Amino acid sequence: MLTQIDPKLSALADALSVPDGGFSIVAATGEYVTSGYAVSIYPERERIITGGVTGEDLADYLREHADALTLPGRVFGGWRDPASGAAFLDVSVTTRDLPTALALARAHGQLAVFDFAALTSISTDAAGLPAAA
């Protein structure tokens, strides 16, 4: 698992320096997730950083949440909210289905899901999309 400061963590931190910037990787391998929708499902593991993010911040998060990040289907995510400017680090899952992603996000109190095809966030309150049951 990526837990030491290395160029990959520095590059991931740099991805959080711009509005709506972010990443989703498989923590055990460092491979980028490239399809489907990412959803944070552990709000209690979310870390919010209001300033800049460093590779050390990411390494600390990975060490602290290794138990959840090693579960099958879990990924390490980071996102810079364009509205607030805050960076969010989390443990996420990915799904291929947008309605499922939005329902999971709403159930876990999330602001958005990330669409890998469009490379953008989709708000959980996006107009015209079905509300969670």
Tab-separated table of C-alpha atoms in Angstrom:
chain	number	residue	atom	x	y	z
A	1	MET	CA	0.000	0.000	0.000
A	2	LEU	CA	1.146	3.529	-0.699
A	3	THR	CA	2.019	4.842	2.744
A	4	GLN	CA	5.352	6.534	2.264
A	5	ILE	CA	5.912	9.887	0.654
A	6	ASP	CA	6.748	9.240	-2.964
A	7	PRO	CA	6.218	10.960	-6.312
A	8	LYS	CA	2.828	9.269	-6.769
A	9	LEU	CA	1.457	10.751	-3.526
A	10	SER	CA	2.859	14.162	-4.423
A	11	ALA	CA	1.132	13.952	-7.827
A	12	LEU	CA	-2.133	12.961	-6.132
A	13	ALA	CA	-1.822	15.915	-3.761
A	14	ASP	CA	-1.235	18.204	-6.757
A	15	ALA	CA	-4.475	16.924	-8.308
A	16	LEU	CA	-6.288	18.453	-5.324
A	17	SER	CA	-4.923	21.935	-5.979
A	18	VAL	CA	-7.610	22.879	-8.515
A	19	PRO	CA	-11.414	23.169	-8.227
A	20	ASP	CA	-13.079	19.803	-8.919
A	21	GLY	CA	-9.641	18.171	-9.050
A	22	GLY	CA	-9.256	14.762	-7.561
A	23	PHE	CA	-8.345	11.120	-7.836
A	24	SER	CA	-9.526	7.610	-7.062
A	25	ILE	CA	-6.938	4.861	-6.732
A	26	VAL	CA	-6.756	1.302	-5.531
A	27	ALA	CA	-4.647	1.856	-2.410
A	28	ALA	CA	-2.966	-1.554	-2.521
A	29	THR	CA	-1.633	-1.084	-6.061
A	30	GLY	CA	-1.717	2.655	-6.749
A	31	GLU	CA	-3.731	2.002	-9.925
A	32	TYR	CA	-6.119	4.743	-11.002
A	33	VAL	CA	-9.821	3.972	-11.248
A	34	THR	CA	-10.950	4.986	-14.735
A	35	SER	CA	-14.572	3.934	-15.187
A	36	GLY	CA	-17.924	4.161	-13.458
A	37	TYR	CA	-18.840	6.483	-10.588
A	38	ALA	CA	-16.991	6.949	-7.294
A	39	VAL	CA	-19.020	7.315	-4.102
A	40	SER	CA	-17.804	7.942	-0.560
A	41	ILE	CA	-19.650	5.534	1.745
A	42	TYR	CA	-17.838	6.123	5.037
A	43	PRO	CA	-18.627	9.681	6.134
A	44	GLU	CA	-16.993	8.955	9.499
A	45	ARG	CA	-13.674	8.383	7.685
A	46	GLU	CA	-13.865	11.577	5.670
A	47	ARG	CA	-11.097	14.101	6.220
A	48	ILE	CA	-11.649	17.703	5.160
A	49	ILE	CA	-8.626	19.892	4.469
A	50	THR	CA	-9.317	23.571	3.929
A	51	GLY	CA	-5.844	24.510	2.717
A	52	GLY	CA	-3.269	22.857	0.536
A	53	VAL	CA	-2.831	19.085	0.576
A	54	THR	CA	0.588	17.428	0.753
A	55	GLY	CA	1.856	13.956	-0.005
A	56	GLU	CA	2.373	13.545	3.722
A	57	ASP	CA	-1.323	14.314	4.354
A	58	LEU	CA	-2.208	11.513	1.934
A	59	ALA	CA	0.270	9.050	3.464
A	60	ASP	CA	-1.144	9.789	6.940
A	61	TYR	CA	-4.686	9.169	5.697
A	62	LEU	CA	-3.683	5.891	4.035
A	63	ARG	CA	-2.036	4.626	7.215
A	64	GLU	CA	-4.962	5.683	9.394
A	65	HIS	CA	-7.608	4.030	7.197
A	66	ALA	CA	-5.711	0.985	5.900
A	67	ASP	CA	-8.295	-1.353	7.469
A	68	ALA	CA	-11.113	-0.011	5.272
A	69	LEU	CA	-8.969	0.609	2.196
A	70	THR	CA	-7.914	-3.034	2.025
A	71	LEU	CA	-11.523	-4.291	1.881
A	72	PRO	CA	-12.594	-5.623	-1.528
A	73	GLY	CA	-13.944	-2.952	-3.861
A	74	ARG	CA	-12.769	0.010	-1.775
A	75	VAL	CA	-10.722	2.852	-3.244
A	76	PHE	CA	-8.904	5.891	-1.893
A	77	GLY	CA	-10.469	9.098	-3.131
A	78	GLY	CA	-9.694	12.770	-3.008
A	79	TRP	CA	-11.748	15.685	-4.330
A	80	ARG	CA	-11.535	19.502	-4.226
A	81	ASP	CA	-15.077	20.902	-3.889
A	82	PRO	CA	-15.330	23.856	-6.278
A	83	ALA	CA	-18.050	25.511	-4.178
A	84	SER	CA	-16.288	25.541	-0.792
A	85	GLY	CA	-12.671	25.130	-1.892
A	86	ALA	CA	-12.180	22.361	0.686
A	87	ALA	CA	-10.432	19.099	-0.181
A	88	PHE	CA	-12.069	15.838	0.884
A	89	LEU	CA	-10.204	12.560	1.428
A	90	ASP	CA	-12.291	9.429	1.730
A	91	VAL	CA	-12.793	5.715	1.328
A	92	SER	CA	-15.027	5.156	-1.695
A	93	VAL	CA	-16.618	2.453	-3.764
A	94	THR	CA	-17.210	2.529	-7.486
A	95	THR	CA	-20.326	1.534	-9.364
A	96	ARG	CA	-21.140	1.478	-13.074
A	97	ASP	CA	-24.686	2.780	-12.536
A	98	LEU	CA	-25.446	6.490	-11.916
A	99	PRO	CA	-28.782	6.007	-10.082
A	100	THR	CA	-27.093	3.523	-7.731
A	101	ALA	CA	-24.181	5.912	-7.193
A	102	LEU	CA	-26.504	8.819	-6.403
A	103	ALA	CA	-28.638	6.707	-4.045
A	104	LEU	CA	-25.517	5.558	-2.163
A	105	ALA	CA	-24.227	9.123	-1.981
A	106	ARG	CA	-27.511	10.479	-0.638
A	107	ALA	CA	-27.762	7.638	1.887
A	108	HIS	CA	-24.303	8.535	3.203
A	109	GLY	CA	-24.795	12.325	3.205
A	110	GLN	CA	-22.448	13.060	0.305
A	111	LEU	CA	-22.498	16.210	-1.849
A	112	ALA	CA	-21.625	14.520	-5.125
A	113	VAL	CA	-20.411	11.463	-6.994
A	114	PHE	CA	-17.590	11.472	-9.502
A	115	ASP	CA	-18.224	10.438	-13.100
A	116	PHE	CA	-15.033	8.996	-14.614
A	117	ALA	CA	-16.354	9.122	-18.205
A	118	ALA	CA	-17.120	12.851	-18.036
A	119	LEU	CA	-14.312	13.595	-15.545
A	120	THR	CA	-16.628	15.731	-13.435
A	121	SER	CA	-18.645	15.651	-10.245
A	122	ILE	CA	-22.407	15.185	-10.285
A	123	SER	CA	-24.278	16.801	-7.423
A	124	THR	CA	-26.548	14.561	-5.382
A	125	ASP	CA	-29.265	17.165	-5.826
A	126	ALA	CA	-28.857	17.398	-9.611
A	127	ALA	CA	-32.128	18.443	-11.260
A	128	GLY	CA	-34.028	15.789	-13.148
A	129	LEU	CA	-32.403	12.840	-11.400
A	130	PRO	CA	-34.414	10.496	-9.204
A	131	ALA	CA	-34.377	11.161	-5.479
A	132	ALA	CA	-33.272	8.460	-3.071
A	133	ALA	CA	-36.082	6.360	-1.661
